[in-house]
mmCIF file of C-alpha atoms and ligand atoms in Angstrom:
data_model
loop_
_atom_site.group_PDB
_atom_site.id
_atom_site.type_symbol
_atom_site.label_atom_id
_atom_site.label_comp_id
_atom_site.label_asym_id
_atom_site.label_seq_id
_atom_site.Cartn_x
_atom_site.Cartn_y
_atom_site.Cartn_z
ATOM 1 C CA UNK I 1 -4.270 20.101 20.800
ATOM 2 C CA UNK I 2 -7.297 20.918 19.171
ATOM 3 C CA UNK I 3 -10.689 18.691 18.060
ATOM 4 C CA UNK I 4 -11.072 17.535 14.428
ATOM 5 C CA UNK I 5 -13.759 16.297 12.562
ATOM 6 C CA UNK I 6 -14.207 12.361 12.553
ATOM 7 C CA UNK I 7 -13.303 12.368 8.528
ATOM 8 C CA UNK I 8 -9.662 13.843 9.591
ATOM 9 C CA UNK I 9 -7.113 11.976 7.936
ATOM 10 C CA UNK I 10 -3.202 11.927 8.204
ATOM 11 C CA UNK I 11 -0.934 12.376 5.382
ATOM 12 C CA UNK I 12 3.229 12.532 5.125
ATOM 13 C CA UNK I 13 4.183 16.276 4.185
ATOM 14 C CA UNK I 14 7.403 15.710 4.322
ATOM 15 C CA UNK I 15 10.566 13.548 4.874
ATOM 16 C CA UNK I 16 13.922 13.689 5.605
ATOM 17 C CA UNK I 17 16.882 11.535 7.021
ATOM 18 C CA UNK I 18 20.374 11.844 7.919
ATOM 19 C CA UNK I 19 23.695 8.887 8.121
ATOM 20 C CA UNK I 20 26.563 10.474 9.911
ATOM 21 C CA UNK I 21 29.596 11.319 7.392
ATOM 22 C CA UNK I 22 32.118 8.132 8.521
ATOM 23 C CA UNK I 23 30.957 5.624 5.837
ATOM 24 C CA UNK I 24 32.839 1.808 6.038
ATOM 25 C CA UNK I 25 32.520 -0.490 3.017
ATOM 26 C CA UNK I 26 32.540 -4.334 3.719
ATOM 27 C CA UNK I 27 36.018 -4.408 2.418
ATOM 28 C CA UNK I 28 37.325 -1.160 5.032
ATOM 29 C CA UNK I 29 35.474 -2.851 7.861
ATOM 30 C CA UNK I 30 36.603 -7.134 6.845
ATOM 31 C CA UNK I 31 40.376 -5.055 7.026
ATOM 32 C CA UNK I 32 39.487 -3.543 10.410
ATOM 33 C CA UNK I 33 38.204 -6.729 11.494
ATOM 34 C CA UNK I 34 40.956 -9.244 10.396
ATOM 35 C CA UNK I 35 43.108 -6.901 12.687
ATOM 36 C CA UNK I 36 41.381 -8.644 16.247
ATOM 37 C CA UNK I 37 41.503 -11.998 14.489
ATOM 38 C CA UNK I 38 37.755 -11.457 13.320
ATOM 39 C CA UNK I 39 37.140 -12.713 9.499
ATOM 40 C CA UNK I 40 35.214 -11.601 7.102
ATOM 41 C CA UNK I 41 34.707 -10.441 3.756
ATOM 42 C CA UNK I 42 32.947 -8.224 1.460
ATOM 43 C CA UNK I 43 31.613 -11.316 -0.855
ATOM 44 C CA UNK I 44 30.056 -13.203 2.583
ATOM 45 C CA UNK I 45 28.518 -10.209 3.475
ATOM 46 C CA UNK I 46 26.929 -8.714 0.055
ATOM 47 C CA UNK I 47 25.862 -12.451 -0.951
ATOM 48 C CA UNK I 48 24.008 -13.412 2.346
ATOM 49 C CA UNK I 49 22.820 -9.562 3.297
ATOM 50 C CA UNK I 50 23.321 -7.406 0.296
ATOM 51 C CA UNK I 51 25.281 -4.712 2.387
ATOM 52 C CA UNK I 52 27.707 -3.045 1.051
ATOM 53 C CA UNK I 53 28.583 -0.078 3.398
ATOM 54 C CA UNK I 54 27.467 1.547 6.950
ATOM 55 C CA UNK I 55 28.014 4.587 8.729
ATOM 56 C CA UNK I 56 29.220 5.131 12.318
ATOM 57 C CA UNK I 57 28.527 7.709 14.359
ATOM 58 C CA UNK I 58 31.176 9.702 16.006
ATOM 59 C CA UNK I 59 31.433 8.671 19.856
ATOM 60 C CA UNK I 60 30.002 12.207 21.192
ATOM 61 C CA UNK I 61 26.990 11.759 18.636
ATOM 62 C CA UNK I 62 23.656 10.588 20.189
ATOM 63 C CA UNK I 63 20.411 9.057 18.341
ATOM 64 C CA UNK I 64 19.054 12.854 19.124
ATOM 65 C CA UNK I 65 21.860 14.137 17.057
ATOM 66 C CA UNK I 66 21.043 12.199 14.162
ATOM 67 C CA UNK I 67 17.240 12.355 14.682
ATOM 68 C CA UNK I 68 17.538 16.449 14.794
ATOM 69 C CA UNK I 69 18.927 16.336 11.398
ATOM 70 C CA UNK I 70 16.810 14.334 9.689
ATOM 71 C CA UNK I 71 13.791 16.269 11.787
ATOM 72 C CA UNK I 72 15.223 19.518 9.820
ATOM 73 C CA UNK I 73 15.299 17.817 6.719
ATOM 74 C CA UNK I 74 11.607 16.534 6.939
ATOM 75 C CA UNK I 75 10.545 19.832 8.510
ATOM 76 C CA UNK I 76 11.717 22.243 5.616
ATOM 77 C CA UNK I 77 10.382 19.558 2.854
ATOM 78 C CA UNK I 78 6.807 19.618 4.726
ATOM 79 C CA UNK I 79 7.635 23.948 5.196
ATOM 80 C CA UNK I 80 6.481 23.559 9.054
ATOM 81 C CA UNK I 81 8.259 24.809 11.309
ATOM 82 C CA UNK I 82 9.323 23.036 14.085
ATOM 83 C CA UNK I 83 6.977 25.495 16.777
ATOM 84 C CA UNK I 84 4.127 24.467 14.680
ATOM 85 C CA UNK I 85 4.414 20.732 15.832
ATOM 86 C CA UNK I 86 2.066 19.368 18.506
ATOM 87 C CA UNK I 87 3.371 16.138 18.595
ATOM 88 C CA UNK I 88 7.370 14.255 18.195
ATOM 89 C CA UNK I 89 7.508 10.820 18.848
ATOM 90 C CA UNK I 90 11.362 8.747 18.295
ATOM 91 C CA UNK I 91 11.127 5.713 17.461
ATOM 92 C CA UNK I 92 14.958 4.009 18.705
ATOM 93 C CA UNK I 93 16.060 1.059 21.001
ATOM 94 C CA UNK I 94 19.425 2.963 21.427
ATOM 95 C CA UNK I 95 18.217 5.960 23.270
ATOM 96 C CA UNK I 96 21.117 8.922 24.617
ATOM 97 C CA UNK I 97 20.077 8.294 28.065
ATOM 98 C CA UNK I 98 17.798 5.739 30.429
ATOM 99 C CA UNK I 99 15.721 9.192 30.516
ATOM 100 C CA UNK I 100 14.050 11.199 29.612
ATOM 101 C CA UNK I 101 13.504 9.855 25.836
ATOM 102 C CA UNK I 102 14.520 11.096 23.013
ATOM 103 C CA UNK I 103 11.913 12.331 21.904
ATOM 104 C CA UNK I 104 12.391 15.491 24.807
ATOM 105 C CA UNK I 105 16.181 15.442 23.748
ATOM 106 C CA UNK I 106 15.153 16.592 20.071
ATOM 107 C CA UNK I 107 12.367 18.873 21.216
ATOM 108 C CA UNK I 108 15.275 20.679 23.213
ATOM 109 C CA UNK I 109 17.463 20.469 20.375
ATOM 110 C CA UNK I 110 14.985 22.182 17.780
ATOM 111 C CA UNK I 111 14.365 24.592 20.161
ATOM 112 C CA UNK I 112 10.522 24.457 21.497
ATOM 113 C CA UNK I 113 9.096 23.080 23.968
ATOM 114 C CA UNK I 114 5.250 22.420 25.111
ATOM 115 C CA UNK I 115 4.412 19.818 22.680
ATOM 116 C CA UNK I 116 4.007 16.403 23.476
ATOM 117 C CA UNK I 117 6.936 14.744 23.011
ATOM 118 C CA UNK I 118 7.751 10.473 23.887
ATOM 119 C CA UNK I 119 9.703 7.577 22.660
ATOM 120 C CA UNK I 120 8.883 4.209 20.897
ATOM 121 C CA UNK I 121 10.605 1.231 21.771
ATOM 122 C CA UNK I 122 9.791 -1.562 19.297
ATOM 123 C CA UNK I 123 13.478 -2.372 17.967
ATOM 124 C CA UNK I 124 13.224 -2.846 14.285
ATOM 125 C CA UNK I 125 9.478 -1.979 13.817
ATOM 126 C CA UNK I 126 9.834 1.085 15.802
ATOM 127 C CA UNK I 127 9.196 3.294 13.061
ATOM 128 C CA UNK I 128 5.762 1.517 11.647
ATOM 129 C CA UNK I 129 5.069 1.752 15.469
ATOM 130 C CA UNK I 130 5.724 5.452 15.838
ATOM 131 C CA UNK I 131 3.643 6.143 12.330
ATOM 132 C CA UNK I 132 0.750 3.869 13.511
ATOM 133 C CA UNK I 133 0.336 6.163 16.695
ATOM 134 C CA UNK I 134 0.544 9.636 15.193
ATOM 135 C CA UNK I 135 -2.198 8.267 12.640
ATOM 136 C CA UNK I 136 -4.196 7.600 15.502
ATOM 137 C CA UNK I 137 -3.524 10.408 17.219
ATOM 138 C CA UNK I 138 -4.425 12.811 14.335
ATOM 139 C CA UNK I 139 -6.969 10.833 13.426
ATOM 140 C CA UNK I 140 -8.855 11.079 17.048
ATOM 141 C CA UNK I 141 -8.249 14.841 16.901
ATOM 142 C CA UNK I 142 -4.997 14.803 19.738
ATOM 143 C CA UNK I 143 -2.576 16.247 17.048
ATOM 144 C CA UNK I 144 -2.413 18.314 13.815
ATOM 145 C CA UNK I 145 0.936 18.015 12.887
ATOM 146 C CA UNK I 146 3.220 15.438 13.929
ATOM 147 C CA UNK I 147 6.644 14.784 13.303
ATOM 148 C CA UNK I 148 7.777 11.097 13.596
ATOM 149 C CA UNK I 149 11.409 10.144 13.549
ATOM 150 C CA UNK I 150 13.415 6.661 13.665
ATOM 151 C CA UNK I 151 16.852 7.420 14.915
ATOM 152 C CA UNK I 152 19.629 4.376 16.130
ATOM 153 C CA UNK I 153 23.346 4.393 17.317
ATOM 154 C CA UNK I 154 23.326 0.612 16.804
ATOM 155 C CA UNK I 155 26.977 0.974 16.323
ATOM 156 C CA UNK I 156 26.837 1.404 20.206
ATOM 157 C CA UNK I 157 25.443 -2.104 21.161
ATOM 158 C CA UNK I 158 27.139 -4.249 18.268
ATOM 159 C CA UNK I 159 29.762 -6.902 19.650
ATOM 160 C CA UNK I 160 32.786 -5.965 16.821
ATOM 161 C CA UNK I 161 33.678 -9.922 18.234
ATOM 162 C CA UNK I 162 30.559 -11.744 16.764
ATOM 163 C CA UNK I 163 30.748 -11.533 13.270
ATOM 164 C CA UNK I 164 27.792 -12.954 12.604
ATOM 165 C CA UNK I 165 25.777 -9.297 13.786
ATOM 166 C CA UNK I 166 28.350 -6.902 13.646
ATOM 167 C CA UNK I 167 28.564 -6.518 10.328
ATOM 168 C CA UNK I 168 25.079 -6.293 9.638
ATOM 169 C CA UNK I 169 24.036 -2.751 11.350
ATOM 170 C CA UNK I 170 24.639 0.307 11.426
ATOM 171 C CA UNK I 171 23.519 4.189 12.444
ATOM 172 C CA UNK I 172 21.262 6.903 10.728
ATOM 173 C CA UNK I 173 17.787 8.701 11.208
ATOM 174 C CA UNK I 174 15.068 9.616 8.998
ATOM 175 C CA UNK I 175 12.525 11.561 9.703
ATOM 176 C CA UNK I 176 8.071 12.590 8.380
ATOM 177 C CA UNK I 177 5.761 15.339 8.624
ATOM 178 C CA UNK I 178 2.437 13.858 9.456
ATOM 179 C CA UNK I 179 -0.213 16.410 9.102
ATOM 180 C CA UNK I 180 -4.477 16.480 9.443
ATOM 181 C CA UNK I 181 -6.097 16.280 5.578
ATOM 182 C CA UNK I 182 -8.925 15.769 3.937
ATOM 183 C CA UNK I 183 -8.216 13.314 2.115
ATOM 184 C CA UNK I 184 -5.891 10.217 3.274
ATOM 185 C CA UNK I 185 -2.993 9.984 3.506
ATOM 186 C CA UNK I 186 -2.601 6.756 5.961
ATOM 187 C CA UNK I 187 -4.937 4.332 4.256
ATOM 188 C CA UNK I 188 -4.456 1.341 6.845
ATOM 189 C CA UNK I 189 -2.312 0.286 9.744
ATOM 190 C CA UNK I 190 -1.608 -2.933 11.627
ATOM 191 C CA UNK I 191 0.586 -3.486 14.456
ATOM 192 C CA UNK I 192 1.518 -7.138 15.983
ATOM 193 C CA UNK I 193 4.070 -8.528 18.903
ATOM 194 C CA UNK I 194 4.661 -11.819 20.337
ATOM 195 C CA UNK I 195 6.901 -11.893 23.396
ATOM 196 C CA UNK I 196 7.391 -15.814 22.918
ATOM 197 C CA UNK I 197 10.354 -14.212 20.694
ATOM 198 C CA UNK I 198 11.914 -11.864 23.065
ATOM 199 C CA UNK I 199 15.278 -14.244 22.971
ATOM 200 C CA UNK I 200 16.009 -14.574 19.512
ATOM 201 C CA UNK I 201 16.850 -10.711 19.263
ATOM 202 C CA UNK I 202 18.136 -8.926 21.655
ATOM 203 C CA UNK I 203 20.170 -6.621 23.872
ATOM 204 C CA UNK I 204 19.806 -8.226 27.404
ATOM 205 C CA UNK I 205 21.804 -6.029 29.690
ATOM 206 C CA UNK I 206 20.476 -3.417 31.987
ATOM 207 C CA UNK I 207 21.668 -0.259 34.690
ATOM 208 C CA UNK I 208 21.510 -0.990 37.958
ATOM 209 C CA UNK I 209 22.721 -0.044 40.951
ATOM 210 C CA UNK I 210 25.292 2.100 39.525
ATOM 211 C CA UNK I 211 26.624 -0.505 36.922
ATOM 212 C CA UNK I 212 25.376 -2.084 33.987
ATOM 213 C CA UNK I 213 23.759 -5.277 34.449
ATOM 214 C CA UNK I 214 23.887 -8.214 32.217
ATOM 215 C CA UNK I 215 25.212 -8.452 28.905
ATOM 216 C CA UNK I 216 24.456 -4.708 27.022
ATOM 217 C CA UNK I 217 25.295 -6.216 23.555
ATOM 218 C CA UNK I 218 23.104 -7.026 20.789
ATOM 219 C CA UNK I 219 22.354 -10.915 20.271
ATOM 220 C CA UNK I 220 20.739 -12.678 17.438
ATOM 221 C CA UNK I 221 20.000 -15.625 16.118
ATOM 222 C CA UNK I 222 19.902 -15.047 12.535
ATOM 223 C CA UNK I 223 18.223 -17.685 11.079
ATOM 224 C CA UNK I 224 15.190 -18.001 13.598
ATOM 225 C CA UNK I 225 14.736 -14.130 13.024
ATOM 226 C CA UNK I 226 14.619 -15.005 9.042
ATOM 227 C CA UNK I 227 12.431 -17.238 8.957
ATOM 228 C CA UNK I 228 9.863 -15.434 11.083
ATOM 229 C CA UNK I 229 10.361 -12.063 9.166
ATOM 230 C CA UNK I 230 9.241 -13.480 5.989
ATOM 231 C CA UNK I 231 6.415 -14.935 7.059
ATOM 232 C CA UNK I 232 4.962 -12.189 8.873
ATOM 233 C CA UNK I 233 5.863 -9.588 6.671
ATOM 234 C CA UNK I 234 3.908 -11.054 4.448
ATOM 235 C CA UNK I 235 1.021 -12.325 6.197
ATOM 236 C CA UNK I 236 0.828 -8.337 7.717
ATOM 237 C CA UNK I 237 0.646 -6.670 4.156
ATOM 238 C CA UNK I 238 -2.139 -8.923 2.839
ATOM 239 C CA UNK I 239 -4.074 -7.899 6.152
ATOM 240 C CA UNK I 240 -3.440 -4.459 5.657
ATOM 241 C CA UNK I 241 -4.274 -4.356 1.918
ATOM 242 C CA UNK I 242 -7.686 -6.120 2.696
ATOM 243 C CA UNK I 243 -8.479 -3.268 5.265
ATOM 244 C CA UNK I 244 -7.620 -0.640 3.159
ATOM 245 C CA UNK I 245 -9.709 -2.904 0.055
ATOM 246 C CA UNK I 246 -6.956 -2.293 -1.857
ATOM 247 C CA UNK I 247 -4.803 -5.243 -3.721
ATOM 248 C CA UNK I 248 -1.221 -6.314 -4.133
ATOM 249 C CA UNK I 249 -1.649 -4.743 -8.047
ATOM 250 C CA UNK I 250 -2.148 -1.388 -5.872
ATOM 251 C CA UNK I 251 1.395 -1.031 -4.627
ATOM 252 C CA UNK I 252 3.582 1.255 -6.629
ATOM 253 C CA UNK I 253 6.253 0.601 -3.490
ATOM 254 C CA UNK I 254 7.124 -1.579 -0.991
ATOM 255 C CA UNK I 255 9.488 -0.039 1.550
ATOM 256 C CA UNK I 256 10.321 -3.243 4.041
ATOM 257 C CA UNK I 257 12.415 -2.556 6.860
ATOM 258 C CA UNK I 258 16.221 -2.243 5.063
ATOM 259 C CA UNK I 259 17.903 -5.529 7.607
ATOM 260 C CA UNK I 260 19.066 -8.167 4.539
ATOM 261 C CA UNK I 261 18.293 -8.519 0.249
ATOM 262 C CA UNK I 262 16.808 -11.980 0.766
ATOM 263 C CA UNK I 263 14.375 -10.971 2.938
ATOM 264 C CA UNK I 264 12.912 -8.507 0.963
ATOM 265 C CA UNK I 265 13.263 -10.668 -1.959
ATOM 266 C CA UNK I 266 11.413 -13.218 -0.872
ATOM 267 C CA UNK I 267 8.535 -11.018 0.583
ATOM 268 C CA UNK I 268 8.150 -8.965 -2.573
ATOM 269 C CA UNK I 269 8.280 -12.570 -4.578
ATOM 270 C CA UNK I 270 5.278 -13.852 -2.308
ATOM 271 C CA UNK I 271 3.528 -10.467 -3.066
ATOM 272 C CA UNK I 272 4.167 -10.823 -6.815
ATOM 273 C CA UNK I 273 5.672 -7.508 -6.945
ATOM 274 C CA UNK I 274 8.602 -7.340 -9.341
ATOM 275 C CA UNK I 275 12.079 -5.997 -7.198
ATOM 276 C CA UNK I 276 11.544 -2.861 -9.181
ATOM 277 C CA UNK I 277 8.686 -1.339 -7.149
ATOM 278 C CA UNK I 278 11.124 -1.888 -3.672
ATOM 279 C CA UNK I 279 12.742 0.377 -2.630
ATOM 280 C CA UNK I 280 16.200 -0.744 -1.587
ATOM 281 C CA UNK I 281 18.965 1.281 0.244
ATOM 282 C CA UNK I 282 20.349 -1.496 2.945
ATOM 283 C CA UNK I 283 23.146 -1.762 0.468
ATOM 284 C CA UNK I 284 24.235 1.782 1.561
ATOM 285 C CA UNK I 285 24.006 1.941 4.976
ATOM 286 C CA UNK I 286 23.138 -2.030 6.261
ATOM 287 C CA UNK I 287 20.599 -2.453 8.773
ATOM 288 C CA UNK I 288 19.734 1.118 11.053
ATOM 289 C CA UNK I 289 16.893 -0.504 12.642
ATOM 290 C CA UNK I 290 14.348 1.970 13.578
ATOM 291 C CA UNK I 291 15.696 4.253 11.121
ATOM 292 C CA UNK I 292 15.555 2.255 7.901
ATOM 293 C CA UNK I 293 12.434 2.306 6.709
ATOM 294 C CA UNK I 294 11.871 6.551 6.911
ATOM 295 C CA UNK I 295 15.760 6.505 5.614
ATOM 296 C CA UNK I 296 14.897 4.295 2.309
ATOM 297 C CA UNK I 297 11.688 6.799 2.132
ATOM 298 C CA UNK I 298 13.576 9.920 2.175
ATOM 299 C CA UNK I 299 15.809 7.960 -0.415
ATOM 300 C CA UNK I 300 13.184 6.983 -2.689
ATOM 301 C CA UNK I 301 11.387 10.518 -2.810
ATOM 302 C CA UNK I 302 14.252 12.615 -3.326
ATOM 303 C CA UNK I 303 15.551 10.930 -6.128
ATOM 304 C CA UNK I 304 12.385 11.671 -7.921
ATOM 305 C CA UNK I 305 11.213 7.852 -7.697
ATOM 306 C CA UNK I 306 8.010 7.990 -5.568
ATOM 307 C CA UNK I 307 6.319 10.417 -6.466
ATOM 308 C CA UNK I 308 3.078 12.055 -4.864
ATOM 309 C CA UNK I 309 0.150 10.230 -5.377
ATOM 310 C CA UNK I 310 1.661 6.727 -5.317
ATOM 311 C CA UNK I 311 0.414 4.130 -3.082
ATOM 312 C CA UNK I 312 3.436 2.919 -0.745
ATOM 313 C CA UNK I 313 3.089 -0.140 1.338
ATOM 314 C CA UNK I 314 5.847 0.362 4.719
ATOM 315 C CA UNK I 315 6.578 -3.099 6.509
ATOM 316 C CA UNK I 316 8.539 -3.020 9.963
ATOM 317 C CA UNK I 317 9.944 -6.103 11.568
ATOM 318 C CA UNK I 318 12.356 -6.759 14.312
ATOM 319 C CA UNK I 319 13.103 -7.730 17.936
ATOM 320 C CA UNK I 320 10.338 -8.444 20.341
ATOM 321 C CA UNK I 321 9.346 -10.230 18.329
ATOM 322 C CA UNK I 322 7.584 -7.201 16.449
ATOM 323 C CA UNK I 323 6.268 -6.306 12.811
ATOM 324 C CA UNK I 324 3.461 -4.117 11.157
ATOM 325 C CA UNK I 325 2.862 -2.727 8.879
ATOM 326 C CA UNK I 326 1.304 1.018 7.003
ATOM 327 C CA UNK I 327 -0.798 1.078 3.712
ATOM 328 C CA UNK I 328 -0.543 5.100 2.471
ATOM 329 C CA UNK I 329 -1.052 7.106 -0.790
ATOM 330 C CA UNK I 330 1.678 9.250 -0.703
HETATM 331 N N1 LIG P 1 31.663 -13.401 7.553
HETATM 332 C C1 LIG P 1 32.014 -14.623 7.141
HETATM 333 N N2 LIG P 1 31.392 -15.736 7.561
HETATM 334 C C2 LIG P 1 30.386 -15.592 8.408
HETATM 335 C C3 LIG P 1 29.958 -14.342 8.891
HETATM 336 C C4 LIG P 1 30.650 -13.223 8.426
HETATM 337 N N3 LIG P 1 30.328 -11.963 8.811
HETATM 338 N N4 LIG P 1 28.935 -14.528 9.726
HETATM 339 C C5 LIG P 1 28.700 -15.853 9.779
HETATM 340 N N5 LIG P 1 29.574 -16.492 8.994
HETATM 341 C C6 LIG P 1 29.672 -17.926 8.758
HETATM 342 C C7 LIG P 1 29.099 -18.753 9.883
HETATM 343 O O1 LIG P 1 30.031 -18.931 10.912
HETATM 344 C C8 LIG P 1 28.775 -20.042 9.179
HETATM 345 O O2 LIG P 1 29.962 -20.786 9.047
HETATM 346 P P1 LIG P 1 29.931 -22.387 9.194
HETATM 347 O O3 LIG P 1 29.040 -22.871 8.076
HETATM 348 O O4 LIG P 1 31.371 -22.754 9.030
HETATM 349 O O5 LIG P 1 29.357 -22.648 10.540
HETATM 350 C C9 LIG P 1 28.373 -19.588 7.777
HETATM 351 O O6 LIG P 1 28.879 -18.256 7.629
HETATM 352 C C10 LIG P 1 26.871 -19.568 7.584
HETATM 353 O O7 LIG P 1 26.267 -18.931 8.688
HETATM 354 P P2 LIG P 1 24.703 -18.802 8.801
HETATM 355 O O8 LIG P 1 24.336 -18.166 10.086
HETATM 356 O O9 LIG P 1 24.079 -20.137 8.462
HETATM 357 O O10 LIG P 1 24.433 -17.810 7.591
HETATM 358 P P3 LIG P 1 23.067 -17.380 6.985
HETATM 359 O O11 LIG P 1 22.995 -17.715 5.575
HETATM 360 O O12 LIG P 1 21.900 -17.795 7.861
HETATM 361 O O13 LIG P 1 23.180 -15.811 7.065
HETATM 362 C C11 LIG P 1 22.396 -13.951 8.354
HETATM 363 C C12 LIG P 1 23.304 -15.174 8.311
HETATM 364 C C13 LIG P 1 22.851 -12.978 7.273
HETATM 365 C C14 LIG P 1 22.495 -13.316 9.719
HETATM 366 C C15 LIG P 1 20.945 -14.415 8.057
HETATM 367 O O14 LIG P 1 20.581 -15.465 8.916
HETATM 368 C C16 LIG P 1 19.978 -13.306 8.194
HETATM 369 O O15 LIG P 1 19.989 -12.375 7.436
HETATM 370 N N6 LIG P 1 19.083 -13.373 9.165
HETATM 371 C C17 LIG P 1 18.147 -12.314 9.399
HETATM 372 C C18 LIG P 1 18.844 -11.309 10.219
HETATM 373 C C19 LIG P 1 18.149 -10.016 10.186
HETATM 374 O O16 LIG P 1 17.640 -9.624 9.182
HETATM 375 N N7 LIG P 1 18.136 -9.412 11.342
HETATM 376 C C20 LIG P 1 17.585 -8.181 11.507
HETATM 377 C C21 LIG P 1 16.061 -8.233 11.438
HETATM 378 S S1 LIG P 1 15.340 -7.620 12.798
HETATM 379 C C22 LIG P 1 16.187 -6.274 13.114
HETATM 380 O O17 LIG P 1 16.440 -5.599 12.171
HETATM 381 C C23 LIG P 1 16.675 -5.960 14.448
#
């Protein structure tokens, strides 16, 4: 930890991401499905979600497995190594272990230790969350180089007897380099909650006493959770614009948290930004929660798309009820 000058800004040196190798299309899973009397079908689900395929995680893999490859990935793009970091934070609501967090778990795993090291727990949003604290924290001088990861075994909390969830998530990481420059970097940030939501998403169940309590299963009500997404999303990216004194016209990409088409749609079409400036992977790997939004990232700069310089507008929403949102010039 060292102390920075007040005109310290933090900027994204690097991303990565990682979606273990078992991919299921609509049409593999509606088949493995129909088999305990579940139905389903690869038209419902690409015309009301636009997924197409998820990956699973093999049973022995953790969210620290995933996270530790996409940490590599994001590390050797940014060309820090992983010693250099003074900072990991995981953003995940499907941690290995009750504790210690994750975050320790993939400190372990890339092999150093001292730095601080903690998880994020804001479901959905987690990843805006984790960003919006390393900002701060490099910003006030607690960290040079931080490396913030979004990392979910969702496949591990899904009810494969409700299909009106199961077939909408799945698991991956992804994975930035936030370092201390000159020049920004993180342009604005805005984080929001509002606990009168905590029902319509989530995963009730607990452990205690030796046994898990309650129902450990993720529940949703779909329809509540769309209609508040879209408002908020785009009621946080105006706000965050206006801090930043920048303007919708400024965005060469929105990259919305990857859960369903329509919503991201609709928030781009109350933006006015045309579908070509979002960046949309959901189709490849449906919704990974915490892990979407650095997964589309990674996506969009390593097929040459977003390129450095361009202004990229990240929007997180999801259980809590959380959203928020980060303004950057990449
Ligand atoms: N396959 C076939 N039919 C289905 C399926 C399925 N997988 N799931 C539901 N249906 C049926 C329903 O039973 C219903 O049938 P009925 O009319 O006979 O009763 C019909 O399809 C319509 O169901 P709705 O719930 O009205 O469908 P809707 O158009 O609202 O789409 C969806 C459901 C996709 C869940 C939508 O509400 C949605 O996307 N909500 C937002 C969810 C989301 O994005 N969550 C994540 C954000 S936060 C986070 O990421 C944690």
């Amino acid at each position: 930890m060292s102390v920075i000058s007040s005109l310290t800004y933090s900027r994204i040196t690097g991303t990565g991401s990682y979606l273990p190798p078992k991919r299921v299309s609509n049409a593999e899973f509606a088949a493995e499905l129909a088999q305990q009397g579940i139905e389903t079908s690869d038209q419902w689900i690409v015309e009301r979600t636009g997924i197409r395929a998820r990956h699973f995680a093999a049973p022995e893999v953790g969210s620290s497995d995933l996270a530790v490859e996409a940490a590599r990935h994001a590390l050797e793009a940014a060309g820090v190594a992983a010693a250099q970091l003074d900072l990991i934070i995981v953003a995940t609501s499907t941690p290995d272990m009750v504790f210690p967090s994750t975050a320790c778990l993939v400190q372990q795993k890339l092999g150093v230790h001292g730095c601080a090291a903690f998880d994020v727990q804001a479901v959905c949003s987690g990843f805006v969350y984790g960003l919006t604290v390393a900002d701060s924290m490099i910003r006030s001088g607690a960290a040079r180089k931080a490396l913030v990861i979004g990392a979910e075994v969702f496949s591990r909390i899904l009810d494969f007897k409700d299909r009106t969830t199961c077939v909408l998530f799945g698991d991956g990481a992804g994975a930035v380099v936030l370092e201390a420059s000159d020049t920004p970097g993180v342009l604005a940030t805005e984080l929001h909650a509002d606990g009168r939501h905590v029902d319509i998403l989530c995963t009730p169940g607990t452990v205690a006493g030796g046994s898990v309590l309650g129902d450990p299963l993720l529940k949703m009500d779909g329809q509540a959770v769309f209609k508040l997404a879209v408002g908020v999303l785009e009621d946080v990216a105006r706000s965050v614009l206006a801090k930043a004194g920048r303007s919708e016209a400024d965005i060469d990409w929105l990259i919305p948290h990857q859960a369903n088409i329509r919503i991201m749609q609709m928030t781009a079409r109350k933006l006015k930004l045309d579908m070509d400036k979002v960046v949309v992977t959901v189709d490849q790997h449906g919704n990974t929660s915490a892990a979407s939004i650095p997964l589309a990232l990674d996506h969009a700069v390593r097929s040459g798309r977003l390129q450095r310089g361009d202004t990229v507008m990240l929007e997180g929403v999801g259980g809590g009820f959380t959203w928020g949102a980060v303004l950057l010039d990449f």
